[in-house]
């Protein structure tokens, strides 16, 4: 395998490092913020706090830009249909990004899609009461291979 470990430190993006000499191979730069703003602009750099239960979900828009941004915190890698995939979780926006890793000598993840399951309307309390808050603050990810998954 080309990878011995994956690490995420909670920031605005993620990097790919060479395991042998610890040199930087690729960095996502502002990819997380650009993709969240493009596909889910209503929750761009937003966050949930207990003190905001009765506030409009969209009122938290852009609250973490000057602090932590999307706070990329977790990564998981696996293989689906012979293709290497990388899942990247962003804590503050509760999003998960999917990248593919081309089978080349130089590793350059290619963005594929972004997942967010929450609702955008109403207050956080309404979202909790209707069980439509979605996934909140992913801290860790685990890849389950299709052969080990109950639904393939």
CSV table of N, CA and C in Angstrom, one decimal:
chain,number,residue,atom,x,y,z
A,1,UNK,N,0.8,-1.2,0.0
A,1,UNK,CA,0.0,0.0,0.0
A,1,UNK,C,0.9,1.2,0.0
A,2,UNK,N,0.4,2.3,-0.6
A,2,UNK,CA,1.1,3.6,-0.7
A,2,UNK,C,1.0,4.4,0.6
A,3,UNK,N,0.1,4.0,1.5
A,3,UNK,CA,-0.2,4.7,2.7
A,3,UNK,C,0.1,3.9,3.9
A,4,UNK,N,0.7,4.4,4.9
A,4,UNK,CA,0.9,3.7,6.2
A,4,UNK,C,0.0,4.3,7.3
A,5,UNK,N,-0.4,5.5,7.1
A,5,UNK,CA,-1.4,6.1,8.1
A,5,UNK,C,-2.0,7.4,7.5
A,6,UNK,N,-3.1,7.7,8.0
A,6,UNK,CA,-3.8,9.0,7.7
A,6,UNK,C,-4.0,9.8,9.0
A,7,UNK,N,-3.7,11.1,8.9
A,7,UNK,CA,-3.9,11.9,10.1
A,7,UNK,C,-4.6,13.2,9.8
A,8,UNK,N,-5.5,13.7,10.6
A,8,UNK,CA,-6.1,15.0,10.5
A,8,UNK,C,-6.0,15.7,11.8
A,9,UNK,N,-5.7,17.0,11.7
A,9,UNK,CA,-5.5,17.8,12.9
A,9,UNK,C,-6.5,18.9,13.2
A,10,UNK,N,-7.5,19.0,12.4
A,10,UNK,CA,-8.6,19.9,12.7
A,10,UNK,C,-8.2,21.3,12.2
A,11,UNK,N,-8.4,21.6,10.9
A,11,UNK,CA,-8.0,22.9,10.4
A,11,UNK,C,-8.9,23.2,9.2
A,12,UNK,N,-8.4,24.0,8.3
A,12,UNK,CA,-9.2,24.4,7.1
A,12,UNK,C,-9.1,23.4,5.9
A,13,UNK,N,-8.2,22.4,6.0
A,13,UNK,CA,-8.0,21.5,4.9
A,13,UNK,C,-7.2,20.2,5.4
A,14,UNK,N,-6.7,19.5,4.4
A,14,UNK,CA,-5.9,18.3,4.7
A,14,UNK,C,-4.8,18.2,3.7
A,15,UNK,N,-3.8,17.5,4.1
A,15,UNK,CA,-2.6,17.3,3.3
A,15,UNK,C,-2.2,15.9,3.1
A,16,UNK,N,-1.5,15.5,2.1
A,16,UNK,CA,-1.0,14.2,1.8
A,16,UNK,C,0.6,14.3,1.9
A,17,UNK,N,1.1,13.5,2.8
A,17,UNK,CA,2.6,13.5,3.1
A,17,UNK,C,3.2,12.2,2.7
A,18,UNK,N,4.4,12.3,2.2
A,18,UNK,CA,5.2,11.1,1.8
A,18,UNK,C,5.6,10.4,3.1
A,19,UNK,N,5.3,9.1,3.3
A,19,UNK,CA,5.6,8.4,4.5
A,19,UNK,C,7.0,8.2,4.8
A,20,UNK,N,7.8,8.1,3.7
A,20,UNK,CA,9.3,7.8,3.8
A,20,UNK,C,10.1,9.1,4.3
A,21,UNK,N,9.9,10.2,3.7
A,21,UNK,CA,10.7,11.4,4.0
A,21,UNK,C,9.9,12.5,4.6
A,22,UNK,N,8.6,12.3,4.8
A,22,UNK,CA,7.7,13.3,5.4
A,22,UNK,C,7.7,14.6,4.6
A,23,UNK,N,7.8,14.5,3.3
A,23,UNK,CA,7.6,15.7,2.5
A,23,UNK,C,6.2,15.9,2.1
A,24,UNK,N,5.8,17.1,1.9
A,24,UNK,CA,4.4,17.4,1.4
A,24,UNK,C,4.3,17.0,0.0
A,25,UNK,N,3.3,16.2,-0.3
A,25,UNK,CA,3.0,15.7,-1.6
A,25,UNK,C,1.8,16.5,-2.2
A,26,UNK,N,0.8,16.8,-1.4
A,26,UNK,CA,-0.4,17.6,-1.9
A,26,UNK,C,-1.1,18.2,-0.7
A,27,UNK,N,-1.6,19.4,-1.0
A,27,UNK,CA,-2.4,20.1,0.1
A,27,UNK,C,-3.7,20.6,-0.5
A,28,UNK,N,-4.8,20.4,0.3
A,28,UNK,CA,-6.1,20.8,-0.2
A,28,UNK,C,-6.3,22.3,-0.3
A,29,UNK,N,-5.5,23.1,0.4
A,29,UNK,CA,-5.7,24.5,0.4
A,29,UNK,C,-7.1,24.9,0.9
A,30,UNK,N,-7.8,25.7,0.1
A,30,UNK,CA,-9.1,26.1,0.6
A,30,UNK,C,-10.2,25.3,-0.1
A,31,UNK,N,-9.9,24.1,-0.5
A,31,UNK,CA,-10.9,23.2,-1.2
A,31,UNK,C,-12.1,23.0,-0.4
A,32,UNK,N,-12.0,22.7,1.0
A,32,UNK,CA,-13.2,22.5,1.8
A,32,UNK,C,-14.1,23.7,1.8
A,33,UNK,N,-13.5,24.8,2.0
A,33,UNK,CA,-14.4,26.0,2.1
A,33,UNK,C,-15.0,26.4,0.7
A,34,UNK,N,-14.2,26.2,-0.4
A,34,UNK,CA,-14.8,26.4,-1.7
A,34,UNK,C,-15.9,25.5,-2.0
A,35,UNK,N,-15.8,24.2,-1.7
A,35,UNK,CA,-16.8,23.2,-2.0
A,35,UNK,C,-18.1,23.4,-1.1
A,36,UNK,N,-17.9,23.7,0.1
A,36,UNK,CA,-19.0,23.9,1.0
A,36,UNK,C,-19.8,25.2,0.5
A,37,UNK,N,-19.0,26.2,0.2
A,37,UNK,CA,-19.7,27.5,-0.3
A,37,UNK,C,-20.4,27.2,-1.6
A,38,UNK,N,-19.9,26.4,-2.5
A,38,UNK,CA,-20.5,26.1,-3.8
A,38,UNK,C,-21.7,25.2,-3.7
A,39,UNK,N,-21.6,24.1,-2.9
A,39,UNK,CA,-22.7,23.1,-2.9
A,39,UNK,C,-23.7,23.3,-1.7
A,40,UNK,N,-23.2,23.9,-0.6
A,40,UNK,CA,-24.1,24.2,0.6
A,40,UNK,C,-23.9,25.6,1.1
A,41,UNK,N,-24.1,26.6,0.3
A,41,UNK,CA,-23.8,28.0,0.7
A,41,UNK,C,-24.6,28.4,2.0
A,42,UNK,N,-25.7,27.9,2.3
A,42,UNK,CA,-26.5,28.3,3.4
A,42,UNK,C,-25.8,27.9,4.8
A,43,UNK,N,-24.9,26.9,4.7
A,43,UNK,CA,-24.2,26.5,5.9
A,43,UNK,C,-22.7,26.8,5.9
A,44,UNK,N,-22.3,27.6,5.0
A,44,UNK,CA,-20.9,27.9,4.8
A,44,UNK,C,-20.3,28.4,6.1
A,45,UNK,N,-19.2,27.7,6.6
A,45,UNK,CA,-18.5,28.0,7.8
A,45,UNK,C,-19.4,28.3,9.0
A,46,UNK,N,-20.5,27.5,9.1
A,46,UNK,CA,-21.4,27.7,10.2
A,46,UNK,C,-21.1,26.6,11.2
A,47,UNK,N,-21.8,26.7,12.3
A,47,UNK,CA,-21.6,25.7,13.4
A,47,UNK,C,-22.9,25.7,14.3
A,48,UNK,N,-22.9,24.6,15.1
A,48,UNK,CA,-24.0,24.4,16.0
A,48,UNK,C,-23.4,24.6,17.4
A,49,UNK,N,-24.2,25.3,18.3
A,49,UNK,CA,-23.8,25.5,19.7
A,49,UNK,C,-25.1,25.3,20.5
A,50,UNK,N,-25.0,24.7,21.7
A,50,UNK,CA,-26.2,24.5,22.5
A,50,UNK,C,-27.0,25.8,22.7
A,51,UNK,N,-26.2,26.9,22.9
A,51,UNK,CA,-26.9,28.2,23.1
A,51,UNK,C,-27.6,28.7,21.9
A,52,UNK,N,-27.5,28.1,20.8
A,52,UNK,CA,-28.2,28.5,19.6
A,52,UNK,C,-29.4,27.7,19.2
A,53,UNK,N,-29.9,26.9,20.1
A,53,UNK,CA,-31.1,26.0,19.8
A,53,UNK,C,-32.3,26.7,19.3
A,54,UNK,N,-32.5,27.9,19.7
A,54,UNK,CA,-33.7,28.6,19.2
A,54,UNK,C,-33.4,29.6,18.2
A,55,UNK,N,-32.2,29.6,17.6
A,55,UNK,CA,-31.8,30.5,16.5
A,55,UNK,C,-32.0,29.8,15.2
A,56,UNK,N,-32.3,30.6,14.2
A,56,UNK,CA,-32.4,30.1,12.8
A,56,UNK,C,-31.1,29.4,12.4
A,57,UNK,N,-31.2,28.2,11.7
A,57,UNK,CA,-30.1,27.5,11.3
A,57,UNK,C,-29.2,28.3,10.4
A,58,UNK,N,-29.8,29.0,9.5
A,58,UNK,CA,-29.0,29.8,8.5
A,58,UNK,C,-28.3,31.1,9.1
A,59,UNK,N,-28.7,31.4,10.4
A,59,UNK,CA,-28.2,32.6,11.0
A,59,UNK,C,-26.7,32.3,11.4
A,60,UNK,N,-26.3,31.1,11.4
A,60,UNK,CA,-24.9,30.8,11.8
A,60,UNK,C,-24.0,30.8,10.6
A,61,UNK,N,-24.5,31.2,9.5
A,61,UNK,CA,-23.7,31.3,8.3
A,61,UNK,C,-22.4,32.2,8.5
A,62,UNK,N,-21.3,31.6,8.1
A,62,UNK,CA,-20.0,32.4,8.1
A,62,UNK,C,-19.5,32.8,9.5
A,63,UNK,N,-19.9,32.0,10.5
A,63,UNK,CA,-19.5,32.4,11.9
A,63,UNK,C,-18.1,31.9,12.2
A,64,UNK,N,-17.5,30.9,11.4
A,64,UNK,CA,-16.2,30.4,11.8
A,64,UNK,C,-15.1,30.8,10.8
A,65,UNK,N,-15.4,31.6,9.8
A,65,UNK,CA,-14.4,32.0,8.8
A,65,UNK,C,-13.2,32.6,9.4
A,66,UNK,N,-13.3,33.5,10.4
A,66,UNK,CA,-12.1,34.1,11.0
A,66,UNK,C,-11.5,33.3,12.1
A,67,UNK,N,-12.1,32.2,12.4
A,67,UNK,CA,-11.6,31.4,13.5
A,67,UNK,C,-11.0,30.1,13.0
A,68,UNK,N,-11.8,29.1,12.7
A,68,UNK,CA,-11.3,27.8,12.4
A,68,UNK,C,-11.8,27.3,11.0
A,69,UNK,N,-12.6,28.0,10.3
A,69,UNK,CA,-13.2,27.6,9.0
A,69,UNK,C,-14.0,26.3,9.2
A,70,UNK,N,-13.9,25.4,8.3
A,70,UNK,CA,-14.8,24.2,8.4
A,70,UNK,C,-14.3,23.2,9.4
A,71,UNK,N,-13.0,23.3,9.8
A,71,UNK,CA,-12.4,22.5,10.8
A,71,UNK,C,-12.4,21.0,10.4
A,72,UNK,N,-11.6,20.8,9.3
A,72,UNK,CA,-11.5,19.4,8.8
A,72,UNK,C,-10.8,18.6,9.9
A,73,UNK,N,-11.5,17.5,10.3
A,73,UNK,CA,-11.0,16.7,11.5
A,73,UNK,C,-10.8,15.2,11.3
A,74,UNK,N,-11.4,14.6,10.3
A,74,UNK,CA,-11.3,13.2,10.2
A,74,UNK,C,-11.1,12.8,8.7
A,75,UNK,N,-10.3,11.7,8.5
A,75,UNK,CA,-10.2,11.1,7.2
A,75,UNK,C,-10.3,9.6,7.2
A,76,UNK,N,-10.8,9.1,6.2
A,76,UNK,CA,-10.9,7.6,6.1
A,76,UNK,C,-10.6,7.3,4.6
A,77,UNK,N,-10.0,6.1,4.3
A,77,UNK,CA,-9.6,5.8,3.0
A,77,UNK,C,-10.1,4.3,2.8
A,78,UNK,N,-10.4,4.0,1.5
A,78,UNK,CA,-10.8,2.6,1.2
A,78,UNK,C,-10.8,2.5,-0.3
A,79,UNK,N,-11.3,1.3,-0.7
A,79,UNK,CA,-11.4,1.0,-2.1
A,79,UNK,C,-12.8,0.6,-2.5
A,80,UNK,N,-13.3,1.2,-3.5
A,80,UNK,CA,-14.7,0.9,-4.0
A,80,UNK,C,-14.6,0.6,-5.5
A,81,UNK,N,-14.9,-0.6,-6.0
A,81,UNK,CA,-14.9,-0.9,-7.4
A,81,UNK,C,-13.5,-0.7,-8.0
A,82,UNK,N,-12.5,-1.0,-7.2
A,82,UNK,CA,-11.1,-0.9,-7.7
A,82,UNK,C,-10.5,0.5,-7.7
A,83,UNK,N,-11.3,1.4,-7.2
A,83,UNK,CA,-10.9,2.8,-7.1
A,83,UNK,C,-10.6,3.2,-5.7
A,84,UNK,N,-9.5,3.9,-5.4
A,84,UNK,CA,-9.2,4.4,-4.1
A,84,UNK,C,-10.0,5.6,-3.8
A,85,UNK,N,-10.7,5.7,-2.7
A,85,UNK,CA,-11.5,6.8,-2.3
A,85,UNK,C,-11.0,7.3,-0.9
A,86,UNK,N,-11.2,8.6,-0.7
A,86,UNK,CA,-10.9,9.3,0.5
A,86,UNK,C,-12.1,10.1,1.0
A,87,UNK,N,-12.5,9.9,2.2
A,87,UNK,CA,-13.6,10.6,2.8
A,87,UNK,C,-12.9,11.6,3.8
A,88,UNK,N,-13.4,12.8,3.8
A,88,UNK,CA,-12.9,13.9,4.7
A,88,UNK,C,-14.0,14.5,5.4
A,89,UNK,N,-14.0,14.5,6.7
A,89,UNK,CA,-15.1,15.1,7.5
A,89,UNK,C,-14.7,16.5,8.0
A,90,UNK,N,-15.7,17.4,7.9
A,90,UNK,CA,-15.5,18.8,8.4
A,90,UNK,C,-16.4,19.0,9.6
A,91,UNK,N,-15.9,19.2,10.8
A,91,UNK,CA,-16.7,19.3,12.0
A,91,UNK,C,-17.7,20.4,12.0
A,92,UNK,N,-17.2,21.7,11.7
A,92,UNK,CA,-18.1,22.8,11.9
A,92,UNK,C,-19.3,22.8,11.0
A,93,UNK,N,-19.2,22.4,9.8
A,93,UNK,CA,-20.3,22.4,8.8
A,93,UNK,C,-21.0,21.0,8.8
A,94,UNK,N,-20.4,20.0,9.5
A,94,UNK,CA,-21.0,18.7,9.5
A,94,UNK,C,-21.1,18.1,8.1
A,95,UNK,N,-20.1,18.3,7.3
A,95,UNK,CA,-20.1,17.8,6.0
A,95,UNK,C,-19.0,16.7,5.8
A,96,UNK,N,-19.2,15.8,4.8
A,96,UNK,CA,-18.2,14.8,4.5
A,96,UNK,C,-18.0,14.9,3.0
A,97,UNK,N,-16.7,15.1,2.6
A,97,UNK,CA,-16.3,15.3,1.3
A,97,UNK,C,-15.7,13.9,0.7
A,98,UNK,N,-16.0,13.6,-0.5
A,98,UNK,CA,-15.5,12.4,-1.2
A,98,UNK,C,-14.5,12.8,-2.2
A,99,UNK,N,-13.3,12.2,-2.2
A,99,UNK,CA,-12.3,12.4,-3.2
A,99,UNK,C,-11.9,11.0,-3.7
A,100,UNK,N,-11.4,11.0,-5.0
A,100,UNK,CA,-10.8,9.8,-5.5
A,100,UNK,C,-9.3,10.0,-5.6
A,101,UNK,N,-8.6,9.0,-5.5
A,101,UNK,CA,-7.1,9.1,-5.6
A,101,UNK,C,-6.7,8.3,-6.9
A,102,UNK,N,-6.3,9.1,-7.9
A,102,UNK,CA,-5.9,8.4,-9.2
A,102,UNK,C,-4.7,7.5,-9.0
A,103,UNK,N,-4.7,6.4,-9.7
A,103,UNK,CA,-3.6,5.5,-9.6
A,103,UNK,C,-2.4,6.0,-10.4
A,104,UNK,N,-1.7,7.0,-9.9
A,104,UNK,CA,-0.5,7.5,-10.6
A,104,UNK,C,0.6,7.6,-9.6
A,105,UNK,N,1.8,8.0,-10.1
A,105,UNK,CA,3.0,8.1,-9.3
A,105,UNK,C,2.8,9.3,-8.3
A,106,UNK,N,2.2,10.4,-8.8
A,106,UNK,CA,2.0,11.6,-7.9
A,106,UNK,C,0.5,11.6,-7.4
A,107,UNK,N,0.4,11.7,-6.1
A,107,UNK,CA,-0.9,11.6,-5.5
A,107,UNK,C,-1.6,12.9,-5.5
A,108,UNK,N,-2.7,13.0,-6.2
A,108,UNK,CA,-3.5,14.3,-6.3
A,108,UNK,C,-5.0,13.9,-6.1
A,109,UNK,N,-5.5,14.0,-4.9
A,109,UNK,CA,-6.9,13.7,-4.7
A,109,UNK,C,-7.8,14.6,-5.6
A,110,UNK,N,-8.9,14.0,-6.2
A,110,UNK,CA,-9.8,14.7,-7.0
A,110,UNK,C,-11.1,14.7,-6.4
A,111,UNK,N,-11.6,15.9,-6.1
A,111,UNK,CA,-12.9,16.1,-5.5
A,111,UNK,C,-14.0,15.5,-6.3
A,112,UNK,N,-15.0,14.8,-5.7
A,112,UNK,CA,-16.1,14.1,-6.4
A,112,UNK,C,-17.4,14.7,-5.9
A,113,UNK,N,-17.6,14.7,-4.6
A,113,UNK,CA,-18.9,15.2,-4.0
A,113,UNK,C,-18.8,15.6,-2.6
A,114,UNK,N,-19.9,16.2,-2.1
A,114,UNK,CA,-19.9,16.6,-0.7
A,114,UNK,C,-21.3,16.2,-0.1
A,115,UNK,N,-21.3,15.6,1.1
A,115,UNK,CA,-22.5,15.1,1.7
A,115,UNK,C,-22.8,16.0,2.9
A,116,UNK,N,-24.1,16.4,3.0
A,116,UNK,CA,-24.6,17.0,4.2
A,116,UNK,C,-26.1,16.6,4.3
A,117,UNK,N,-26.5,16.1,5.5
A,117,UNK,CA,-27.8,15.5,5.6
A,117,UNK,C,-28.8,16.4,6.4
A,118,UNK,N,-28.4,17.5,6.9
A,118,UNK,CA,-29.3,18.3,7.7
A,118,UNK,C,-30.2,19.1,7.0
A,119,UNK,N,-31.1,19.8,7.7
A,119,UNK,CA,-32.1,20.7,7.1
A,119,UNK,C,-31.6,22.1,7.2
A,120,UNK,N,-32.0,23.0,6.4
A,120,UNK,CA,-31.5,24.4,6.4
A,120,UNK,C,-32.6,25.4,6.9
A,121,UNK,N,-33.8,24.9,7.0
A,121,UNK,CA,-34.8,25.9,7.5
A,121,UNK,C,-35.2,25.7,8.9
A,122,UNK,N,-35.8,26.7,9.5
A,122,UNK,CA,-36.2,26.6,10.9
A,122,UNK,C,-35.1,26.8,11.9
A,123,UNK,N,-35.3,26.4,13.1
A,123,UNK,CA,-34.3,26.5,14.2
A,123,UNK,C,-33.7,25.2,14.5
A,124,UNK,N,-32.6,25.2,15.2
A,124,UNK,CA,-31.9,23.9,15.6
A,124,UNK,C,-32.8,23.1,16.4
A,125,UNK,N,-33.6,23.7,17.3
A,125,UNK,CA,-34.5,23.0,18.2
A,125,UNK,C,-35.6,22.2,17.3
A,126,UNK,N,-36.1,22.9,16.3
A,126,UNK,CA,-37.1,22.3,15.4
A,126,UNK,C,-36.5,21.1,14.7
A,127,UNK,N,-35.2,21.3,14.2
A,127,UNK,CA,-34.5,20.2,13.6
A,127,UNK,C,-34.4,19.0,14.5
A,128,UNK,N,-34.0,19.2,15.8
A,128,UNK,CA,-33.9,18.1,16.7
A,128,UNK,C,-35.2,17.5,17.0
A,129,UNK,N,-36.2,18.3,17.2
A,129,UNK,CA,-37.6,17.8,17.5
A,129,UNK,C,-38.1,16.9,16.4
A,130,UNK,N,-37.8,17.2,15.1
A,130,UNK,CA,-38.3,16.5,14.0
A,130,UNK,C,-37.3,15.4,13.5
A,131,UNK,N,-36.2,15.2,14.2
A,131,UNK,CA,-35.2,14.3,13.9
A,131,UNK,C,-34.6,14.5,12.5
A,132,UNK,N,-34.4,15.8,12.2
A,132,UNK,CA,-33.9,16.1,10.8
A,132,UNK,C,-32.7,17.0,10.9
A,133,UNK,N,-32.0,16.9,12.1
A,133,UNK,CA,-30.8,17.7,12.3
A,133,UNK,C,-29.6,17.2,11.4
A,134,UNK,N,-29.7,16.0,11.0
A,134,UNK,CA,-28.6,15.4,10.2
A,134,UNK,C,-27.4,15.0,11.1
A,135,UNK,N,-26.3,14.8,10.5
A,135,UNK,CA,-25.1,14.4,11.2
A,135,UNK,C,-24.4,15.6,11.8
A,136,UNK,N,-24.1,15.6,13.1
A,136,UNK,CA,-23.5,16.8,13.7
A,136,UNK,C,-22.1,16.6,14.1
A,137,UNK,N,-21.2,17.5,13.7
A,137,UNK,CA,-19.8,17.5,14.1
A,137,UNK,C,-19.1,16.2,14.0
A,138,UNK,N,-18.9,15.6,12.8
A,138,UNK,CA,-18.2,14.3,12.7
A,138,UNK,C,-16.8,14.4,13.2
A,139,UNK,N,-16.5,13.6,14.2
A,139,UNK,CA,-15.1,13.6,14.8
A,139,UNK,C,-14.3,12.5,14.3
A,140,UNK,N,-14.9,11.5,13.8
A,140,UNK,CA,-14.1,10.3,13.3
A,140,UNK,C,-14.9,9.6,12.2
A,141,UNK,N,-14.1,9.0,11.3
A,141,UNK,CA,-14.7,8.2,10.2
A,141,UNK,C,-14.1,6.8,10.2
A,142,UNK,N,-14.8,5.9,9.8
A,142,UNK,CA,-14.3,4.5,9.5
A,142,UNK,C,-14.9,4.1,8.2
A,143,UNK,N,-14.0,3.6,7.3
A,143,UNK,CA,-14.4,3.0,6.1
A,143,UNK,C,-14.8,1.5,6.2
A,144,UNK,N,-16.0,1.2,5.8
A,144,UNK,CA,-16.4,-0.2,5.8
A,144,UNK,C,-16.4,-0.7,4.3
A,145,UNK,N,-15.5,-1.7,4.1
A,145,UNK,CA,-15.4,-2.2,2.7
A,145,UNK,C,-16.7,-2.9,2.3
A,146,UNK,N,-17.0,-2.8,1.0
A,146,UNK,CA,-18.3,-3.3,0.5
A,146,UNK,C,-18.5,-4.8,0.9
A,147,UNK,N,-17.4,-5.6,0.9
A,147,UNK,CA,-17.5,-7.0,1.3
A,147,UNK,C,-17.9,-7.2,2.8
A,148,UNK,N,-17.6,-6.2,3.6
A,148,UNK,CA,-17.9,-6.2,5.0
A,148,UNK,C,-19.2,-5.5,5.4
A,149,UNK,N,-19.8,-4.8,4.4
A,149,UNK,CA,-21.0,-4.0,4.7
A,149,UNK,C,-22.3,-4.9,4.5
A,150,UNK,N,-23.3,-4.7,5.4
A,150,UNK,CA,-24.5,-5.5,5.2
A,150,UNK,C,-25.3,-5.3,4.0
A,151,UNK,N,-25.1,-4.1,3.3
A,151,UNK,CA,-25.8,-3.8,2.1
A,151,UNK,C,-24.9,-3.6,0.9
A,152,UNK,N,-23.6,-4.1,1.0
A,152,UNK,CA,-22.7,-4.0,-0.1
A,152,UNK,C,-22.2,-2.7,-0.4
